[in-house]
Coordinates of C-alpha atoms and ligand atoms in Angstrom, one line a residue:
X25 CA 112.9 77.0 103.5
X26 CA 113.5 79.5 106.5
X27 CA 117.4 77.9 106.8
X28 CA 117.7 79.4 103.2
X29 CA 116.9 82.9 104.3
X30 CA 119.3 82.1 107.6
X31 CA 122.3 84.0 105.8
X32 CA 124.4 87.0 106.7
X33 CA 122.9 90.3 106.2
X34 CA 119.5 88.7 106.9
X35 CA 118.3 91.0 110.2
X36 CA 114.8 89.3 110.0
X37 CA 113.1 86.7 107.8
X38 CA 110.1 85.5 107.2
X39 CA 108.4 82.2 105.1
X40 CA 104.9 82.4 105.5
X41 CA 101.9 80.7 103.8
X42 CA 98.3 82.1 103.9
X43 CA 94.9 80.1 102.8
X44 CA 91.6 80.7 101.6
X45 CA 88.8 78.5 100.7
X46 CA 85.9 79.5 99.7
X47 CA 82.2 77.6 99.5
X48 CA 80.0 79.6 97.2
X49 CA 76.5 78.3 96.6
X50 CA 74.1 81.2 94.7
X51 CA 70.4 80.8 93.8
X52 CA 68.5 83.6 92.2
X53 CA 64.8 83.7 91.2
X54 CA 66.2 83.8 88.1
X55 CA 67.0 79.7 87.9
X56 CA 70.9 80.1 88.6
X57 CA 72.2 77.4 90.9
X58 CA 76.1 77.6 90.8
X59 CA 78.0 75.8 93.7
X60 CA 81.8 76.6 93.5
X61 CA 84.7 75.4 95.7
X62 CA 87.8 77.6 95.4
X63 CA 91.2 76.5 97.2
X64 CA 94.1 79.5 97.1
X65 CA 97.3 79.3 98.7
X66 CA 99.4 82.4 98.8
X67 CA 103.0 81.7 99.7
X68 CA 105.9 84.4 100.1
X69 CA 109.2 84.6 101.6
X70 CA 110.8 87.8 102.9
X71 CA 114.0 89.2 104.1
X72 CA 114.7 92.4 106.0
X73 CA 118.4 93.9 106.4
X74 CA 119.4 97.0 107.8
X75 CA 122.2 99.1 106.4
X76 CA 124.9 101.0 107.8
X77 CA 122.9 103.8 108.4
X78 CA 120.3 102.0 110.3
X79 CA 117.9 101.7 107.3
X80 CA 115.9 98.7 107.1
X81 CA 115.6 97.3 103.6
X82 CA 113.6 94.6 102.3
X83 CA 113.1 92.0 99.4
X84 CA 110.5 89.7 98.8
X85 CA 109.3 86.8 96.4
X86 CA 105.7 85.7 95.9
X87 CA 105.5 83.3 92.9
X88 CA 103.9 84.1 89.9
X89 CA 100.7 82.3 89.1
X90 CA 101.3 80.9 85.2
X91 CA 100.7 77.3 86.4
X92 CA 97.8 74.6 86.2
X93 CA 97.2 74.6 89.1
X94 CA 96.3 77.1 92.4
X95 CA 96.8 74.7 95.2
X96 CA 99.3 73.6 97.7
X97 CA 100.9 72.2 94.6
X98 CA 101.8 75.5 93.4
X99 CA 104.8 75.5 96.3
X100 CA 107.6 74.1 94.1
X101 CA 110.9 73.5 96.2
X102 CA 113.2 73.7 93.8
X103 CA 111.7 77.4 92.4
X104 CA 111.4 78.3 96.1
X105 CA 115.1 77.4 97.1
X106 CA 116.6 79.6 93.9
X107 CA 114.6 82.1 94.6
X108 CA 115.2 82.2 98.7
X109 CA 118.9 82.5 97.4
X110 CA 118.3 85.3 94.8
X111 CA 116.1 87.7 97.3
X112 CA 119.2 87.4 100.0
X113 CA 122.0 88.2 97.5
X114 CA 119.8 91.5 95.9
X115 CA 118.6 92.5 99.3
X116 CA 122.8 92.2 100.0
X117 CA 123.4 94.2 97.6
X118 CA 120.7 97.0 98.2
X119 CA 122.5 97.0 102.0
X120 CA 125.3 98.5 100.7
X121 CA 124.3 100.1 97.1
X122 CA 124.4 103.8 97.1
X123 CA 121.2 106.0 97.0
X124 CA 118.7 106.5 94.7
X125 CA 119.5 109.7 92.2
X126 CA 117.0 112.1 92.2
X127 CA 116.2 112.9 88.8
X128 CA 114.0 112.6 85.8
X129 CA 114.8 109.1 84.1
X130 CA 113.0 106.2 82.0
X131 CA 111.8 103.4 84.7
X132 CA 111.7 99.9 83.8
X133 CA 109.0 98.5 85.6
X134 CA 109.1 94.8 86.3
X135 CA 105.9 92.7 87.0
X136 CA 106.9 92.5 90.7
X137 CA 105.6 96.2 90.7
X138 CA 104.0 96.8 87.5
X139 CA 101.0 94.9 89.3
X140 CA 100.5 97.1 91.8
X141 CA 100.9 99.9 89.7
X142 CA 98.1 98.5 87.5
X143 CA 96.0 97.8 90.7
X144 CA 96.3 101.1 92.0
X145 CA 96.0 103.9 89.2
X146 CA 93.9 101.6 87.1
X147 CA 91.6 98.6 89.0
X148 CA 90.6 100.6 91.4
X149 CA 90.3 104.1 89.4
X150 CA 88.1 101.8 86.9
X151 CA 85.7 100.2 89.6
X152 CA 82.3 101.6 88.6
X153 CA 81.0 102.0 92.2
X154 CA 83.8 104.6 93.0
X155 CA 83.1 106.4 89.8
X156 CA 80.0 106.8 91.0
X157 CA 81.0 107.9 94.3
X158 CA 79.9 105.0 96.7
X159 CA 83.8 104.6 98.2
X160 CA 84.0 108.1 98.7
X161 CA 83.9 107.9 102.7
X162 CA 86.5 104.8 102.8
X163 CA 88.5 103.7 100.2
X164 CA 88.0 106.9 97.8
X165 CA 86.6 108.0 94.2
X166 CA 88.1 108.1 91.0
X167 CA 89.4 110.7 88.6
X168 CA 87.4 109.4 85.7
X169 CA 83.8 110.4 84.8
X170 CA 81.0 108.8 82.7
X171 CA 81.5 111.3 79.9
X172 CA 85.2 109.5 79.9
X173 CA 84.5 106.2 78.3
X174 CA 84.5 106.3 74.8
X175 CA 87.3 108.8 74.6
X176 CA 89.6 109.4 77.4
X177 CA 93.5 109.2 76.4
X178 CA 93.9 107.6 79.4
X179 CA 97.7 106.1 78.0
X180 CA 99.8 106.1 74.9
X181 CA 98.9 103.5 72.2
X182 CA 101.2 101.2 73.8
X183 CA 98.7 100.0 76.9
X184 CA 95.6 97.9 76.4
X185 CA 94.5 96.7 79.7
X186 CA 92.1 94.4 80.2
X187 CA 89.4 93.1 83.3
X188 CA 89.9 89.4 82.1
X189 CA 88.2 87.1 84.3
X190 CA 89.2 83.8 82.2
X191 CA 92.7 83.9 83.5
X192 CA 93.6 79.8 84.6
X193 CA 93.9 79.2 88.0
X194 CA 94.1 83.1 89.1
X195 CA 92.4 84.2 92.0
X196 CA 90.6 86.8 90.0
X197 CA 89.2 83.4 87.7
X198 CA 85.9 82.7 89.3
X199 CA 83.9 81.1 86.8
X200 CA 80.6 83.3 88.0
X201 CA 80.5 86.1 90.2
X202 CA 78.4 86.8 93.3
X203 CA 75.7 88.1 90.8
X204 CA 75.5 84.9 88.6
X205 CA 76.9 86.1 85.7
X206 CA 79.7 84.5 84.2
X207 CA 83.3 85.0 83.6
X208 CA 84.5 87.5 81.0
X209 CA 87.5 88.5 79.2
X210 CA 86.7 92.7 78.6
X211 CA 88.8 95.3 77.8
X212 CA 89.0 98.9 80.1
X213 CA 91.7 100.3 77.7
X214 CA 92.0 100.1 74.2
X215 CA 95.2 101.0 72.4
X216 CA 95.5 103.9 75.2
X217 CA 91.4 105.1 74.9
X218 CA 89.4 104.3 77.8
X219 CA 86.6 101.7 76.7
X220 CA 85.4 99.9 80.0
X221 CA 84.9 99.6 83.7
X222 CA 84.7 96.9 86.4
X223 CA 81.4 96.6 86.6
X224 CA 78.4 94.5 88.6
X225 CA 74.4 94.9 87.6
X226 CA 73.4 97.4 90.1
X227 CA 76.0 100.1 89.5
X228 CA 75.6 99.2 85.1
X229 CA 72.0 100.4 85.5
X230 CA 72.5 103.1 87.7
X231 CA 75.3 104.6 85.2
X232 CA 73.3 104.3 82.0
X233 CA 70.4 106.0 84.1
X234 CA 72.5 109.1 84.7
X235 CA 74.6 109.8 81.6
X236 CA 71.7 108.9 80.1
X237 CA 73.1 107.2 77.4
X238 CA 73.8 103.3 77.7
X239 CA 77.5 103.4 78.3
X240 CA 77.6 99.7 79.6
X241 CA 75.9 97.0 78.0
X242 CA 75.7 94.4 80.9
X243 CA 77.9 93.6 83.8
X244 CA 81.2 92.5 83.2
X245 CA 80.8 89.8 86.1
X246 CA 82.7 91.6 89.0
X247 CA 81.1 91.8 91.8
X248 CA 81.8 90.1 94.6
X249 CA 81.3 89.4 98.3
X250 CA 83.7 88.4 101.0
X251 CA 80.9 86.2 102.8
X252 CA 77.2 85.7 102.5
X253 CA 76.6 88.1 104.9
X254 CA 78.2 90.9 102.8
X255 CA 77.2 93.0 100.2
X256 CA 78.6 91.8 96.4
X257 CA 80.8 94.9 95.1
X258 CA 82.4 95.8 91.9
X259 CA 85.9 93.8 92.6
X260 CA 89.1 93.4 90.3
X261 CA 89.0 90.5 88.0
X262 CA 92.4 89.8 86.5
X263 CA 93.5 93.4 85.6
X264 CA 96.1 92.7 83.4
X265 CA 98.1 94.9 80.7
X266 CA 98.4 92.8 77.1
X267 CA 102.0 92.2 75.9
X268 CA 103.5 94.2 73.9
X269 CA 106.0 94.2 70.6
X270 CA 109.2 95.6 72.2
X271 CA 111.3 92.5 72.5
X272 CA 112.0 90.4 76.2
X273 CA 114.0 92.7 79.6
X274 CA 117.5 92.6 77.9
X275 CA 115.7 94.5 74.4
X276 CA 113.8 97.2 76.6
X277 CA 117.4 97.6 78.8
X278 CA 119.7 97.8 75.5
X279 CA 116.6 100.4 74.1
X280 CA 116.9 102.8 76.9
X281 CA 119.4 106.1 77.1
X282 CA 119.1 106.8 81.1
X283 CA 116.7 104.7 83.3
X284 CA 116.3 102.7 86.4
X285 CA 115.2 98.7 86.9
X286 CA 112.4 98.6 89.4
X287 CA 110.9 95.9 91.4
X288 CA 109.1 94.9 94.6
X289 CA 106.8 96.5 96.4
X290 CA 107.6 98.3 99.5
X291 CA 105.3 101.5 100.0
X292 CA 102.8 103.0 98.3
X293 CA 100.6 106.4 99.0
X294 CA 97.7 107.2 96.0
X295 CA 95.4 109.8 95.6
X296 CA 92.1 109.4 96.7
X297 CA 91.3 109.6 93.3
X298 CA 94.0 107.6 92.1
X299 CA 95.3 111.2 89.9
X300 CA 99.0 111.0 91.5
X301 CA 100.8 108.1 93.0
X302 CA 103.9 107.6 95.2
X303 CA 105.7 103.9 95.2
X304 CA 109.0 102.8 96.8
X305 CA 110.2 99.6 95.4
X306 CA 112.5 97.5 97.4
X307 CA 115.7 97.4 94.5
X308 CA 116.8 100.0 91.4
X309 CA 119.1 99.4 88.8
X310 CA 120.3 102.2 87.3
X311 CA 120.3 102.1 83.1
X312 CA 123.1 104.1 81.0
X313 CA 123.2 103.9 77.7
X314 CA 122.0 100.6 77.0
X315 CA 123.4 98.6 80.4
X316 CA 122.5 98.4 84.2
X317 CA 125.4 99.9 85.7
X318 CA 124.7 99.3 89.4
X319 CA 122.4 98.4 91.9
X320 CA 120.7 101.5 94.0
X321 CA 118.6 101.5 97.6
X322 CA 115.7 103.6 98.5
X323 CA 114.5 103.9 94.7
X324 CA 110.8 105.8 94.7
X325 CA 109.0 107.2 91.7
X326 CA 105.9 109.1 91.2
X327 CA 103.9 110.6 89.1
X328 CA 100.4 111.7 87.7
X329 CA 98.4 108.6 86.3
X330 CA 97.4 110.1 83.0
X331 CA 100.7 111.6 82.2
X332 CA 102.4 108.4 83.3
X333 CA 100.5 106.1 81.3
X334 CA 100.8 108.4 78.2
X335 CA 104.5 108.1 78.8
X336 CA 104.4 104.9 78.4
X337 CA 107.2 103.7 75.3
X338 CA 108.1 100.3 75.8
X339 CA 105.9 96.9 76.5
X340 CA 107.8 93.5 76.8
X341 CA 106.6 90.6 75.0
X342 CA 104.9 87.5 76.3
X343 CA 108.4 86.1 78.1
X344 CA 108.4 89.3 80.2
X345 CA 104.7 88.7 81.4
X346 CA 103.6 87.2 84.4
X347 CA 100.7 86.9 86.7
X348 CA 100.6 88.5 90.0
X349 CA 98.2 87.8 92.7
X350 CA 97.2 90.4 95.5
X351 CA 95.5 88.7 98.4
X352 CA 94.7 91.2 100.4
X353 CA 92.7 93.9 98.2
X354 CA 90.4 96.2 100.8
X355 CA 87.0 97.7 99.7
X356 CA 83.8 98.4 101.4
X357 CA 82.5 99.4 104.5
X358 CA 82.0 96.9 106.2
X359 CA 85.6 96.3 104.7
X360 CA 86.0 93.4 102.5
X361 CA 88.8 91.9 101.6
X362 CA 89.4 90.4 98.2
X363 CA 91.9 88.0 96.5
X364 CA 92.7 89.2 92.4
X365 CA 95.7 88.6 90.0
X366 CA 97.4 90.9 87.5
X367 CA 98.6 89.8 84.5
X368 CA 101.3 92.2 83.7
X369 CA 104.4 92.7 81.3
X370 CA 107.9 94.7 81.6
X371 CA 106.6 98.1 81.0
X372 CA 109.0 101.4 80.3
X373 CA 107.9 105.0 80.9
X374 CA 109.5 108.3 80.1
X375 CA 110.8 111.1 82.2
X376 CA 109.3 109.9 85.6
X377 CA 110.5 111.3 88.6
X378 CA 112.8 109.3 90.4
X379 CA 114.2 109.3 94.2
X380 CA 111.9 111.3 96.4
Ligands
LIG429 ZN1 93.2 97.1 96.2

């Protein structure tokens, strides 16, 4: 694999595989035994070039996870080679593309960063412990309050979002969580209207007690532990975004006036209450009037999550949704890291700052 990322224009490359297996065995005094033996392997290629002005630039694969399977069986050659050969000709192109506009525009988000978008401004702004205030001193609070759920316009009617733990063969399928209670399939967003968290037992209680009202009725089976001798906390599931109705990436492209392709993660800076966000993806193609016109290098946007999501105006249909995997989610003091997926479609907003 590494010879196919040997290529000109390649200043660095990397192929590189990372493992996790996981033994769980959980008794409670309730009568649960539950033994579970989970196997991920999280592949990725990488290449880094560096332009004429001395800018690196980077573009990445890590294969979706729409499989039946989540083992070593998931690295298939011949998806690896076309795709080793795709990530050095875009990251050529972004070498020599011309800059980012900065401007107001529609952007086209693909999954390769509609995932971390999702993860970002609403798996972690929807964990219950940070609404709460318990990741205040490390990895930060949230924007939303108990009086929120029921009623909080958190997008337009376009996004339903869901904490769906049934996912095949994600690594945010777990069959029970670290509390013994079993995988669910829950929604956090409903037709734009906020509607649920990422919950565990402790924190369900604890939130009823104060808003005194019961807001939660049970735990939505996310929390989870690193190792035994950590603490379970509320952890992302499968956050994913439900397909929508506005055709496959060619509809949504032909659909939009003036906007910008994105994809690939390359930076990201959130609030610590996940209010505003800052990404830089690793490739833009500009949109006019119904075509992409050219590719584009150092493409950022930003925004404020509830204006953003309410912007939203387009969601691909099921060929435009894939699942993503983040293997390396942080929470917890001591930290904890945590492996989730995101099931997530093309999405387009409206009039989104582009370019700085
Ligand atoms: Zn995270």
């Amino acid at each position: 694999m590494d010879a196919l990322l040997e290529k000109p224009g390649v200043a660095q490359r990397a192929a590189a595989l990372a493992f996790v297996r996981k033994q769980i065995v959980f008794l409670d005094s309730e009568g649960s035994e539950i033994e579970k033996n989970i196997i991920e392997v999280f592949p990725e290629l990488q290449v880094i070039g560096v332009d004429a002005n001395g800018v690196a630039h980077e573009r990445k694969f890590k294969p979706a996870r729409q499989g039946d399977t989540r083992g070593w069986e998931t690295i298939d050659e011949a998806l690896f080679t076309c795709e080793a050969e795709r990530i050095v000709r875009e990251l050529n192109q972004v070498l020599v593309a011309d800059e980012c506009p900065k401007e107001d525009r529609s952007v086209i988000l693909l999954p390769g960063i509609m995932f971390l978008q999702t993860h970002e401004t609403i798996g972690h702004a929807l964990e219950l412990d940070r609404i709460l205030g318990y990741e205040l001193a490390f990895a930060g609070g949230s924007f939303v309050t108990l009086n929120d759920f029921g009623s909080l316009r958190y997008g337009s009617e376009k996004l339903t979002a869901r904490a769906n733990a049934t996912v095949p063969n994600s690594p945010g399928s777990f069959g029970y969580d670290d509390d013994g209670v079993p995988a669910q399939d829950n929604l956090l967003i409903d037709k734009g209207i906020l509607v649920g968290a990422i919950t565990g037992r402790q924190m369900v209680e604890e939130a009823n007690a104060t808003a005194r009202r019961q807001i939660f009725h049970g735990s939505s089976g996310a929390n989870r532990a690193t190792t035994f001798y950590r603490v379970p906390i509320e952890r992302m599931t499968n956050i994913n975004i439900d397909p929508g109705t506005d055709g496959n990436l060619e509809d949504i492209i032909k659909n939009t006036e003036k906007g910008i392709v994105l994809d690939g993660d390359k930076s990201w800076s959130i609030g610590s209450n996940r209010e505003q966000f800052h990404f830089a993806t690793e490739i833009g193609w500009l949109v006019e009037d119904g075509e992409i016109t050219k590719v584009v290098k150092n493409a950022t946007y930003k925004g404020e999550t509830l204006k953003f999501y309410n912007s939203l105006s387009a969601v691909g249909d099921e060929s435009t949704w894939e699942v993503k995997y983040v293997d390396n989610c942080g929470k917890g003091q001591p930290n904890q890291i945590m492996q989730l997926g995101h099931g997530v479609p093309v999405c387009r907003f409206d009039n989104v700052r582009i370019g700085e």
